[in-house]
PDB file of C-alpha atoms in Angstrom:
ATOM      1  CA  MET A   1       0.000   0.000   0.000  1.00 96.00           C
ATOM      2  CA  ASN A   2       1.127   3.509  -0.804  1.00 98.00           C
ATOM      3  CA  ILE A   3       0.221   5.991   1.929  1.00 98.00           C
ATOM      4  CA  PHE A   4       0.147   9.736   1.290  1.00 98.00           C
ATOM      5  CA  VAL A   5       1.339  11.471   4.466  1.00 98.00           C
ATOM      6  CA  THR A   6       1.133  15.219   5.000  1.00 98.00           C
ATOM      7  CA  GLY A   7       3.504  16.549   7.645  1.00 96.00           C
ATOM      8  CA  ALA A   8       5.761  13.602   6.821  1.00 96.00           C
ATOM      9  CA  SER A   9       8.903  15.475   7.867  1.00 92.00           C
ATOM     10  CA  GLY A  10       7.382  16.949  11.037  1.00 93.00           C
ATOM     11  CA  TRP A  11       7.695  15.868  14.675  1.00 95.00           C
ATOM     12  CA  ILE A  12       4.884  13.293  14.601  1.00 96.00           C
ATOM     13  CA  GLY A  13       4.840  12.718  10.853  1.00 97.00           C
ATOM     14  CA  SER A  14       8.491  11.712  10.588  1.00 96.00           C
ATOM     15  CA  ALA A  15       7.947   9.048  13.268  1.00 97.00           C
ATOM     16  CA  VAL A  16       4.808   7.838  11.485  1.00 98.00           C
ATOM     17  CA  THR A  17       6.721   7.682   8.192  1.00 98.00           C
ATOM     18  CA  ASP A  18       9.450   5.584   9.849  1.00 98.00           C
ATOM     19  CA  GLU A  19       6.821   3.294  11.404  1.00 98.00           C
ATOM     20  CA  LEU A  20       5.076   2.753   8.069  1.00 98.00           C
ATOM     21  CA  LEU A  21       8.292   2.092   6.160  1.00 98.00           C
ATOM     22  CA  ALA A  22       9.466  -0.361   8.820  1.00 98.00           C
ATOM     23  CA  ASN A  23       6.231  -2.304   8.397  1.00 98.00           C
ATOM     24  CA  GLY A  24       6.329  -2.670   4.638  1.00 98.00           C
ATOM     25  CA  TYR A  25       4.291   0.310   3.488  1.00 98.00           C
ATOM     26  CA  ALA A  26       5.295   2.671   0.712  1.00 98.00           C
ATOM     27  CA  VAL A  27       5.080   6.338   1.717  1.00 98.00           C
ATOM     28  CA  THR A  28       4.620   9.460  -0.358  1.00 98.00           C
ATOM     29  CA  GLY A  29       5.227  12.480   1.843  1.00 98.00           C
ATOM     30  CA  LEU A  30       4.151  16.051   1.259  1.00 97.00           C
ATOM     31  CA  ALA A  31       7.286  18.197   0.976  1.00 95.00           C
ATOM     32  CA  ARG A  32       7.315  22.008   0.959  1.00 91.00           C
ATOM     33  CA  SER A  33      11.037  22.306   0.219  1.00 92.00           C
ATOM     34  CA  GLU A  34      13.914  20.568  -1.504  1.00 93.00           C
ATOM     35  CA  ALA A  35      15.417  19.795   1.908  1.00 93.00           C
ATOM     36  CA  ALA A  36      12.222  18.085   3.080  1.00 93.00           C
ATOM     37  CA  ALA A  37      11.989  16.126  -0.172  1.00 96.00           C
ATOM     38  CA  ALA A  38      15.620  15.008   0.134  1.00 96.00           C
ATOM     39  CA  ALA A  39      15.103  13.888   3.741  1.00 94.00           C
ATOM     40  CA  LEU A  40      12.084  11.793   2.752  1.00 97.00           C
ATOM     41  CA  GLU A  41      13.856  10.229  -0.188  1.00 97.00           C
ATOM     42  CA  ALA A  42      16.873   9.394   1.991  1.00 97.00           C
ATOM     43  CA  LYS A  43      14.549   7.291   4.144  1.00 96.00           C
ATOM     44  CA  GLY A  44      13.160   5.433   1.153  1.00 97.00           C
ATOM     45  CA  ALA A  45       9.940   7.428   0.826  1.00 98.00           C
ATOM     46  CA  SER A  46       8.780   9.405  -2.191  1.00 98.00           C
ATOM     47  CA  ALA A  47       8.155  13.136  -2.116  1.00 97.00           C
ATOM     48  CA  HIS A  48       5.161  15.068  -3.408  1.00 97.00           C
ATOM     49  CA  ARG A  49       6.086  18.727  -3.704  1.00 95.00           C
ATOM     50  CA  GLY A  50       3.341  21.031  -2.469  1.00 93.00           C
ATOM     51  CA  SER A  51       1.789  22.672   0.575  1.00 92.00           C
ATOM     52  CA  LEU A  52      -1.443  22.934   2.550  1.00 91.00           C
ATOM     53  CA  ASP A  53      -2.210  26.104   0.628  1.00 91.00           C
ATOM     54  CA  ASP A  54      -2.569  24.131  -2.624  1.00 94.00           C
ATOM     55  CA  PRO A  55      -5.711  21.989  -2.142  1.00 95.00           C
ATOM     56  CA  GLY A  56      -5.720  20.910  -5.780  1.00 96.00           C
ATOM     57  CA  SER A  57      -2.281  19.330  -5.468  1.00 96.00           C
ATOM     58  CA  LEU A  58      -3.308  17.613  -2.231  1.00 97.00           C
ATOM     59  CA  ALA A  59      -6.362  16.141  -3.962  1.00 98.00           C
ATOM     60  CA  VAL A  60      -4.215  14.717  -6.764  1.00 97.00           C
ATOM     61  CA  ALA A  61      -1.852  13.025  -4.293  1.00 98.00           C
ATOM     62  CA  ALA A  62      -4.733  11.724  -2.160  1.00 98.00           C
ATOM     63  CA  LYS A  63      -6.511  10.201  -5.143  1.00 98.00           C
ATOM     64  CA  ALA A  64      -3.333   8.450  -6.296  1.00 98.00           C
ATOM     65  CA  ALA A  65      -2.671   6.883  -2.875  1.00 98.00           C
ATOM     66  CA  ASP A  66      -4.214   3.838  -1.217  1.00 98.00           C
ATOM     67  CA  ALA A  67      -4.810   5.806   1.999  1.00 98.00           C
ATOM     68  CA  VAL A  68      -4.115   9.257   3.434  1.00 98.00           C
ATOM     69  CA  ILE A  69      -2.661  10.250   6.813  1.00 98.00           C
ATOM     70  CA  HIS A  70      -3.040  14.009   7.233  1.00 98.00           C
ATOM     71  CA  LEU A  71      -0.743  15.305   9.984  1.00 97.00           C
ATOM     72  CA  ALA A  72       0.306  18.740   8.717  1.00 93.00           C
ATOM     73  CA  PHE A  73      -1.166  21.910  10.209  1.00 85.00           C
ATOM     74  CA  ASN A  74      -0.279  25.581   9.991  1.00 78.00           C
ATOM     75  CA  HIS A  75       0.321  26.461  13.652  1.00 64.00           C
ATOM     76  CA  ASP A  76      -0.087  30.200  13.200  1.00 63.00           C
ATOM     77  CA  PHE A  77      -1.320  31.240  16.630  1.00 61.00           C
ATOM     78  CA  ASP A  78      -1.299  34.891  15.608  1.00 66.00           C
ATOM     79  CA  ASN A  79      -3.949  34.173  12.973  1.00 64.00           C
ATOM     80  CA  TYR A  80      -5.564  30.946  14.104  1.00 64.00           C
ATOM     81  CA  ALA A  81      -8.820  31.572  12.237  1.00 69.00           C
ATOM     82  CA  ALA A  82      -6.932  31.710   8.931  1.00 75.00           C
ATOM     83  CA  ALA A  83      -5.106  28.514   9.866  1.00 79.00           C
ATOM     84  CA  GLY A  84      -8.466  26.869  10.486  1.00 77.00           C
ATOM     85  CA  ARG A  85      -9.806  27.957   7.120  1.00 87.00           C
ATOM     86  CA  SER A  86      -6.698  26.630   5.390  1.00 90.00           C
ATOM     87  CA  GLU A  87      -7.052  23.328   7.226  1.00 93.00           C
ATOM     88  CA  ARG A  88     -10.687  22.963   6.228  1.00 95.00           C
ATOM     89  CA  ALA A  89      -9.909  23.685   2.570  1.00 94.00           C
ATOM     90  CA  ALA A  90      -7.130  21.076   2.562  1.00 96.00           C
ATOM     91  CA  VAL A  91      -9.261  18.439   4.289  1.00 97.00           C
ATOM     92  CA  SER A  92     -12.235  19.133   2.011  1.00 97.00           C
ATOM     93  CA  ALA A  93     -10.117  18.709  -1.115  1.00 97.00           C
ATOM     94  CA  MET A  94      -8.674  15.379  -0.019  1.00 98.00           C
ATOM     95  CA  LEU A  95     -12.024  14.034   1.174  1.00 98.00           C
ATOM     96  CA  GLU A  96     -13.690  14.906  -2.109  1.00 98.00           C
ATOM     97  CA  ALA A  97     -10.902  13.117  -3.963  1.00 98.00           C
ATOM     98  CA  LEU A  98     -11.520   9.986  -1.870  1.00 98.00           C
ATOM     99  CA  GLU A  99     -15.331   9.899  -2.029  1.00 98.00           C
ATOM    100  CA  GLY A 100     -16.673   6.511  -3.060  1.00 98.00           C
ATOM    101  CA  SER A 101     -13.259   4.821  -2.885  1.00 98.00           C
ATOM    102  CA  GLY A 102     -13.546   3.200   0.537  1.00 98.00           C
ATOM    103  CA  LYS A 103     -10.023   4.436   1.282  1.00 98.00           C
ATOM    104  CA  ALA A 104      -8.873   5.455   4.752  1.00 98.00           C
ATOM    105  CA  PHE A 105      -8.433   9.114   5.653  1.00 98.00           C
ATOM    106  CA  LEU A 106      -6.676   9.502   9.006  1.00 98.00           C
ATOM    107  CA  PHE A 107      -6.208  13.043  10.265  1.00 98.00           C
ATOM    108  CA  ALA A 108      -4.713  14.868  13.231  1.00 96.00           C
ATOM    109  CA  SER A 109      -7.197  16.306  15.698  1.00 95.00           C
ATOM    110  CA  GLY A 110      -7.417  16.833  19.446  1.00 90.00           C
ATOM    111  CA  ALA A 111      -9.633  16.239  22.466  1.00 89.00           C
ATOM    112  CA  ALA A 112      -9.669  19.882  23.649  1.00 88.00           C
ATOM    113  CA  GLY A 113     -13.222  21.024  24.312  1.00 89.00           C
ATOM    114  CA  ALA A 114     -14.752  17.571  23.838  1.00 91.00           C
ATOM    115  CA  ALA A 115     -15.574  17.043  27.518  1.00 92.00           C
ATOM    116  CA  PRO A 116     -15.195  20.200  29.628  1.00 89.00           C
ATOM    117  CA  GLY A 117     -14.711  19.422  33.312  1.00 88.00           C
ATOM    118  CA  ARG A 118     -14.074  15.712  32.881  1.00 94.00           C
ATOM    119  CA  ILE A 119     -11.875  13.166  31.118  1.00 97.00           C
ATOM    120  CA  ALA A 120     -12.704  12.929  27.422  1.00 97.00           C
ATOM    121  CA  THR A 121     -13.330   9.524  25.862  1.00 98.00           C
ATOM    122  CA  GLU A 122     -13.450   8.338  22.276  1.00 98.00           C
ATOM    123  CA  GLU A 123     -17.255   8.553  22.406  1.00 97.00           C
ATOM    124  CA  ASP A 124     -17.243  12.327  22.959  1.00 97.00           C
ATOM    125  CA  ALA A 125     -17.962  14.232  19.763  1.00 96.00           C
ATOM    126  CA  SER A 126     -16.033  17.350  18.871  1.00 95.00           C
ATOM    127  CA  PRO A 127     -18.020  20.543  19.574  1.00 94.00           C
ATOM    128  CA  PHE A 128     -16.350  22.406  16.709  1.00 93.00           C
ATOM    129  CA  HIS A 129     -18.172  23.056  13.452  1.00 91.00           C
ATOM    130  CA  GLY A 130     -17.483  25.402  10.574  1.00 87.00           C
ATOM    131  CA  PRO A 131     -14.350  26.994   9.087  1.00 85.00           C
ATOM    132  CA  GLU A 132     -13.960  29.607  11.849  1.00 80.00           C
ATOM    133  CA  SER A 133     -13.841  27.036  14.651  1.00 84.00           C
ATOM    134  CA  MET A 134     -10.927  25.035  16.069  1.00 83.00           C
ATOM    135  CA  ARG A 135      -8.963  23.435  13.195  1.00 86.00           C
ATOM    136  CA  GLY A 136     -11.719  24.603  10.873  1.00 81.00           C
ATOM    137  CA  GLY A 137     -14.157  22.074  12.308  1.00 91.00           C
ATOM    138  CA  SER A 138     -12.340  19.448  10.242  1.00 95.00           C
ATOM    139  CA  GLU A 139     -13.040  16.557  12.630  1.00 96.00           C
ATOM    140  CA  ASN A 140     -16.801  16.731  12.185  1.00 96.00           C
ATOM    141  CA  LEU A 141     -16.392  17.444   8.481  1.00 97.00           C
ATOM    142  CA  ALA A 142     -14.179  14.404   7.953  1.00 97.00           C
ATOM    143  CA  LEU A 143     -16.213  12.006  10.067  1.00 98.00           C
ATOM    144  CA  SER A 144     -19.353  12.933   8.120  1.00 97.00           C
ATOM    145  CA  HIS A 145     -17.704  11.426   5.031  1.00 97.00           C
ATOM    146  CA  ALA A 146     -18.146   7.935   6.458  1.00 97.00           C
ATOM    147  CA  GLU A 147     -21.490   8.148   4.632  1.00 97.00           C
ATOM    148  CA  LYS A 148     -19.739   9.064   1.371  1.00 97.00           C
ATOM    149  CA  GLY A 149     -17.553   6.036   0.833  1.00 98.00           C
ATOM    150  CA  VAL A 150     -14.526   7.145   2.868  1.00 98.00           C
ATOM    151  CA  ARG A 151     -13.082   5.542   6.030  1.00 98.00           C
ATOM    152  CA  PRO A 152     -12.318   8.626   8.164  1.00 98.00           C
ATOM    153  CA  VAL A 153     -10.457   8.212  11.458  1.00 98.00           C
ATOM    154  CA  ALA A 154      -9.732  11.094  13.856  1.00 98.00           C
ATOM    155  CA  LEU A 155      -6.332  10.998  15.559  1.00 98.00           C
ATOM    156  CA  ARG A 156      -6.815  12.993  18.759  1.00 98.00           C
ATOM    157  CA  PHE A 157      -3.225  13.626  19.744  1.00 97.00           C
ATOM    158  CA  PRO A 158      -2.332  14.749  23.269  1.00 97.00           C
ATOM    159  CA  ILE A 159       1.077  16.242  24.094  1.00 96.00           C
ATOM    160  CA  VAL A 160       3.496  14.108  22.067  1.00 97.00           C
ATOM    161  CA  HIS A 161       6.875  14.152  23.816  1.00 97.00           C
ATOM    162  CA  GLY A 162      10.227  12.566  23.143  1.00 95.00           C
ATOM    163  CA  ARG A 163      13.998  12.772  23.357  1.00 86.00           C
ATOM    164  CA  ALA A 164      14.819  13.544  19.721  1.00 77.00           C
ATOM    165  CA  GLY A 165      14.284  17.274  19.363  1.00 85.00           C
ATOM    166  CA  ASP A 166      10.659  17.848  20.311  1.00 91.00           C
ATOM    167  CA  PRO A 167       9.701  21.248  18.813  1.00 91.00           C
ATOM    168  CA  GLY A 168       6.350  21.395  20.597  1.00 90.00           C
ATOM    169  CA  PHE A 169       4.605  22.748  23.669  1.00 93.00           C
ATOM    170  CA  VAL A 170       6.938  21.407  26.372  1.00 97.00           C
ATOM    171  CA  THR A 171       9.988  22.768  24.569  1.00 96.00           C
ATOM    172  CA  TYR A 172       8.288  26.166  24.449  1.00 96.00           C
ATOM    173  CA  LEU A 173       7.527  25.991  28.187  1.00 98.00           C
ATOM    174  CA  ALA A 174      11.192  25.211  28.878  1.00 97.00           C
ATOM    175  CA  GLN A 175      12.248  28.179  26.733  1.00 97.00           C
ATOM    176  CA  VAL A 176       9.850  30.478  28.605  1.00 98.00           C
ATOM    177  CA  ALA A 177      11.161  29.194  31.940  1.00 98.00           C
ATOM    178  CA  ARG A 178      14.769  29.952  30.984  1.00 98.00           C
ATOM    179  CA  LYS A 179      13.838  33.387  29.634  1.00 97.00           C
ATOM    180  CA  GLN A 180      11.746  34.355  32.672  1.00 98.00           C
ATOM    181  CA  GLY A 181      14.042  32.726  35.224  1.00 98.00           C
ATOM    182  CA  VAL A 182      11.132  30.827  36.727  1.00 98.00           C
ATOM    183  CA  SER A 183       9.183  27.718  35.765  1.00 98.00           C
ATOM    184  CA  GLY A 184       5.604  28.876  35.927  1.00 98.00           C
ATOM    185  CA  TYR A 185       2.120  27.407  35.945  1.00 98.00           C
ATOM    186  CA  ILE A 186      -1.178  29.266  35.791  1.00 98.00           C
ATOM    187  CA  GLY A 187      -3.373  29.686  38.855  1.00 98.00           C
ATOM    188  CA  ASP A 188      -3.287  26.591  41.056  1.00 98.00           C
ATOM    189  CA  GLY A 189      -1.962  24.442  38.201  1.00 98.00           C
ATOM    190  CA  SER A 190      -4.623  21.786  38.678  1.00 97.00           C
ATOM    191  CA  ASN A 191      -5.657  21.674  35.015  1.00 97.00           C
ATOM    192  CA  ARG A 192      -4.240  18.616  33.272  1.00 96.00           C
ATOM    193  CA  TRP A 193      -2.531  17.631  30.040  1.00 96.00           C
ATOM    194  CA  SER A 194      -2.658  14.132  28.603  1.00 97.00           C
ATOM    195  CA  SER A 195       0.478  12.861  26.893  1.00 98.00           C
ATOM    196  CA  VAL A 196       2.148  10.081  24.903  1.00 98.00           C
ATOM    197  CA  ASP A 197       5.669   9.143  23.866  1.00 98.00           C
ATOM    198  CA  ARG A 198       6.372   9.806  20.179  1.00 97.00           C
ATOM    199  CA  PRO A 199       7.106   6.216  19.028  1.00 98.00           C
ATOM    200  CA  ASP A 200       3.986   4.994  20.852  1.00 98.00           C
ATOM    201  CA  ALA A 201       1.921   7.608  19.014  1.00 98.00           C
ATOM    202  CA  ALA A 202       3.374   6.565  15.657  1.00 98.00           C
ATOM    203  CA  ARG A 203       2.627   2.909  16.310  1.00 98.00           C
ATOM    204  CA  MET A 204      -0.965   3.729  17.206  1.00 98.00           C
ATOM    205  CA  VAL A 205      -1.365   5.624  13.927  1.00 98.00           C
ATOM    206  CA  ARG A 206      -0.270   2.550  11.978  1.00 98.00           C
ATOM    207  CA  LEU A 207      -2.634   0.337  13.953  1.00 98.00           C
ATOM    208  CA  ALA A 208      -5.475   2.798  13.315  1.00 98.00           C
ATOM    209  CA  LEU A 209      -4.718   2.612   9.597  1.00 98.00           C
ATOM    210  CA  GLU A 210      -4.958  -1.162   9.777  1.00 98.00           C
ATOM    211  CA  LYS A 211      -7.827  -1.667  12.211  1.00 98.00           C
ATOM    212  CA  ALA A 212      -9.919   1.421  12.978  1.00 98.00           C
ATOM    213  CA  PRO A 213     -13.499   1.447  11.651  1.00 98.00           C
ATOM    214  CA  ALA A 214     -14.965   4.384   9.749  1.00 98.00           C
ATOM    215  CA  GLY A 215     -15.848   7.258  12.055  1.00 98.00           C
ATOM    216  CA  PHE A 216     -13.541   6.156  14.863  1.00 98.00           C
ATOM    217  CA  ARG A 217     -11.992   8.725  17.195  1.00 98.00           C
ATOM    218  CA  ALA A 218      -8.598   7.323  18.204  1.00 98.00           C
ATOM    219  CA  HIS A 219      -6.923   8.520  21.410  1.00 98.00           C
ATOM    220  CA  PRO A 220      -3.153   7.834  21.382  1.00 98.00           C
ATOM    221  CA  VAL A 221      -3.012   8.628  25.095  1.00 98.00           C
ATOM    222  CA  ALA A 222      -0.560   7.013  27.507  1.00 98.00           C
ATOM    223  CA  GLU A 223      -1.077   9.362  30.480  1.00 98.00           C
ATOM    224  CA  THR A 224      -4.639  10.533  31.041  1.00 97.00           C
ATOM    225  CA  GLY A 225      -3.792  13.814  32.717  1.00 96.00           C
ATOM    226  CA  ILE A 226      -0.723  15.379  34.313  1.00 98.00           C
ATOM    227  CA  PRO A 227      -1.363  18.551  36.349  1.00 98.00           C
ATOM    228  CA  THR A 228       0.354  21.531  34.742  1.00 98.00           C
ATOM    229  CA  ARG A 229       1.856  22.398  38.110  1.00 98.00           C
ATOM    230  CA  THR A 230       3.563  18.987  38.130  1.00 98.00           C
ATOM    231  CA  ILE A 231       4.973  19.668  34.645  1.00 98.00           C
ATOM    232  CA  ALA A 232       6.272  23.068  35.780  1.00 98.00           C
ATOM    233  CA  GLU A 233       7.841  21.507  38.879  1.00 98.00           C
ATOM    234  CA  ALA A 234       9.581  18.863  36.780  1.00 98.00           C
ATOM    235  CA  LEU A 235      10.970  21.506  34.420  1.00 98.00           C
ATOM    236  CA  GLY A 236      12.052  23.706  37.330  1.00 98.00           C
ATOM    237  CA  ASP A 237      13.811  20.808  39.020  1.00 98.00           C
ATOM    238  CA  ARG A 238      15.648  19.827  35.837  1.00 98.00           C
ATOM    239  CA  LEU A 239      16.568  23.366  34.806  1.00 98.00           C
ATOM    240  CA  GLY A 240      17.494  24.483  38.302  1.00 98.00           C
ATOM    241  CA  LEU A 241      14.837  27.206  38.378  1.00 98.00           C
ATOM    242  CA  PRO A 242      12.291  28.230  41.020  1.00 98.00           C
ATOM    243  CA  VAL A 243       8.674  27.250  40.426  1.00 98.00           C
ATOM    244  CA  ARG A 244       5.924  29.835  40.763  1.00 98.00           C
ATOM    245  CA  SER A 245       2.236  30.316  40.131  1.00 98.00           C
ATOM    246  CA  ILE A 246       1.425  32.928  37.488  1.00 98.00           C
ATOM    247  CA  SER A 247      -1.912  34.662  37.925  1.00 98.00           C
ATOM    248  CA  PRO A 248      -4.394  34.279  35.052  1.00 97.00           C
ATOM    249  CA  GLU A 249      -4.253  38.059  34.554  1.00 97.00           C
ATOM    250  CA  ASP A 250      -0.485  37.924  34.006  1.00 98.00           C
ATOM    251  CA  SER A 251      -0.337  34.646  32.090  1.00 98.00           C
ATOM    252  CA  GLU A 252      -0.391  36.112  28.588  1.00 96.00           C
ATOM    253  CA  ALA A 253       2.481  38.462  29.384  1.00 97.00           C
ATOM    254  CA  HIS A 254       4.429  35.561  30.868  1.00 98.00           C
ATOM    255  CA  PHE A 255       3.667  32.714  28.440  1.00 97.00           C
ATOM    256  CA  GLY A 256       2.665  34.559  25.253  1.00 95.00           C
ATOM    257  CA  TRP A 257       0.517  32.557  22.827  1.00 91.00           C
ATOM    258  CA  MET A 258       0.862  29.465  25.036  1.00 93.00           C
ATOM    259  CA  SER A 259      -1.183  31.095  27.800  1.00 95.00           C
ATOM    260  CA  MET A 260      -4.577  29.844  26.599  1.00 91.00           C
ATOM    261  CA  MET A 261      -3.338  26.303  25.967  1.00 91.00           C
ATOM    262  CA  PHE A 262      -1.476  26.038  29.271  1.00 96.00           C
ATOM    263  CA  SER A 263      -4.542  27.133  31.224  1.00 95.00           C
ATOM    264  CA  THR A 264      -6.850  24.611  29.532  1.00 94.00           C
ATOM    265  CA  ASP A 265      -7.713  21.207  30.972  1.00 95.00           C
ATOM    266  CA  VAL A 266      -7.151  18.634  28.218  1.00 94.00           C
ATOM    267  CA  SER A 267      -7.359  15.200  29.820  1.00 97.00           C
ATOM    268  CA  ALA A 268      -8.396  12.124  27.862  1.00 98.00           C
ATOM    269  CA  SER A 269      -8.553   8.370  28.302  1.00 98.00           C
ATOM    270  CA  SER A 270      -7.666   5.696  25.751  1.00 98.00           C
ATOM    271  CA  ASP A 271      -9.440   2.556  26.977  1.00 98.00           C
ATOM    272  CA  ILE A 272     -11.524   2.185  23.816  1.00 98.00           C
ATOM    273  CA  THR A 273      -8.528   2.838  21.566  1.00 98.00           C
ATOM    274  CA  ARG A 274      -6.425   0.246  23.357  1.00 98.00           C
ATOM    275  CA  ALA A 275      -9.160  -2.388  23.098  1.00 98.00           C
ATOM    276  CA  THR A 276     -10.059  -1.614  19.476  1.00 98.00           C
ATOM    277  CA  LEU A 277      -6.527  -1.390  18.098  1.00 98.00           C
ATOM    278  CA  SER A 278      -4.697  -3.774  20.464  1.00 98.00           C
ATOM    279  CA  TRP A 279      -2.405  -0.867  21.308  1.00 98.00           C
ATOM    280  CA  GLU A 280      -0.445  -0.543  24.529  1.00 98.00           C
ATOM    281  CA  PRO A 281       2.026   2.307  25.107  1.00 98.00           C
ATOM    282  CA  THR A 282       5.429   1.216  26.380  1.00 98.00           C
ATOM    283  CA  GLY A 283       7.586   4.361  26.184  1.00 97.00           C
ATOM    284  CA  PRO A 284       8.751   6.731  28.911  1.00 97.00           C
ATOM    285  CA  THR A 285       6.421   9.205  30.575  1.00 98.00           C
ATOM    286  CA  LEU A 286       6.607  12.946  30.017  1.00 98.00           C
ATOM    287  CA  LEU A 287       8.166  13.488  33.443  1.00 98.00           C
ATOM    288  CA  GLU A 288      10.758  10.792  32.719  1.00 98.00           C
ATOM    289  CA  ASP A 289      11.702  12.546  29.470  1.00 97.00           C
ATOM    290  CA  ILE A 290      12.026  15.884  31.282  1.00 98.00           C
ATOM    291  CA  ALA A 291      14.187  14.283  33.994  1.00 97.00           C
ATOM    292  CA  ALA A 292      16.361  12.639  31.328  1.00 96.00           C
ATOM    293  CA  GLY A 293      17.188  16.034  29.809  1.00 96.00           C
ATOM    294  CA  ALA A 294      14.997  15.959  26.699  1.00 96.00           C
ATOM    295  CA  TYR A 295      14.170  19.657  27.184  1.00 96.00           C
ATOM    296  CA  ASP A 296      17.519  20.986  28.401  1.00 94.00           C
ATOM    297  CA  ALA A 297      18.660  22.499  25.105  1.00 81.00           C
TER     298      ALA A 297
END
């Protein structure tokens, strides 16, 4: 099978590409640059030159593939509405190309907002609809195509951590801590983040490709919820910095664009995913990665 992967050279996508190649799949990865194309080809994958801003090109690649794993996203937090519209246009183009084919369309999503005040499960529907909503409402849009001859599967990623150059949220928190001279958390720090080790997440994506039914919401979650205060304490201990509560009023000045995310409770379980996909995470925890120095640099 030839799998078209967007975000194939990104933090999660590169691990997914490696997982697919190691298990006998052919991979065609979306590449925005010559460097990205060369990196994919060095692994044994093919490159499709293009970007999320070219829906027509994405549709061509999707139609030519046996399945699609869409992991790319424009993380422009200064213009998140525009990023959502771009995401919706890209997802719409690929879904239309796959209609009636029965092919799988796996796509990155998240559990934020699915179950305010409690732990989200795979049965909780996304509350986001329309191009101006979170990620352009692409989860509900994609899952609706189960009735149009597509096998859509939502990949609700938590914090994906690791020891190989994580460019994500925890790295940003470590950078803020070093800049501010204090490892902070917002309010009482009781809101939680779920998490998973990067190779475990990649393996779950492959298993979802192989086993998940149409309309499934997959939760690659190893840790249901770590209090943000605990994360801040772990970073402070590793970086040798004091730990302090930042008031909600001061959080934006302290954390910048991360303020909203770091104050949100995003906890999720994965019992249904584990049973459905026969998936069991085995990698280190987020706190173990922090203690091992994954976020020192």
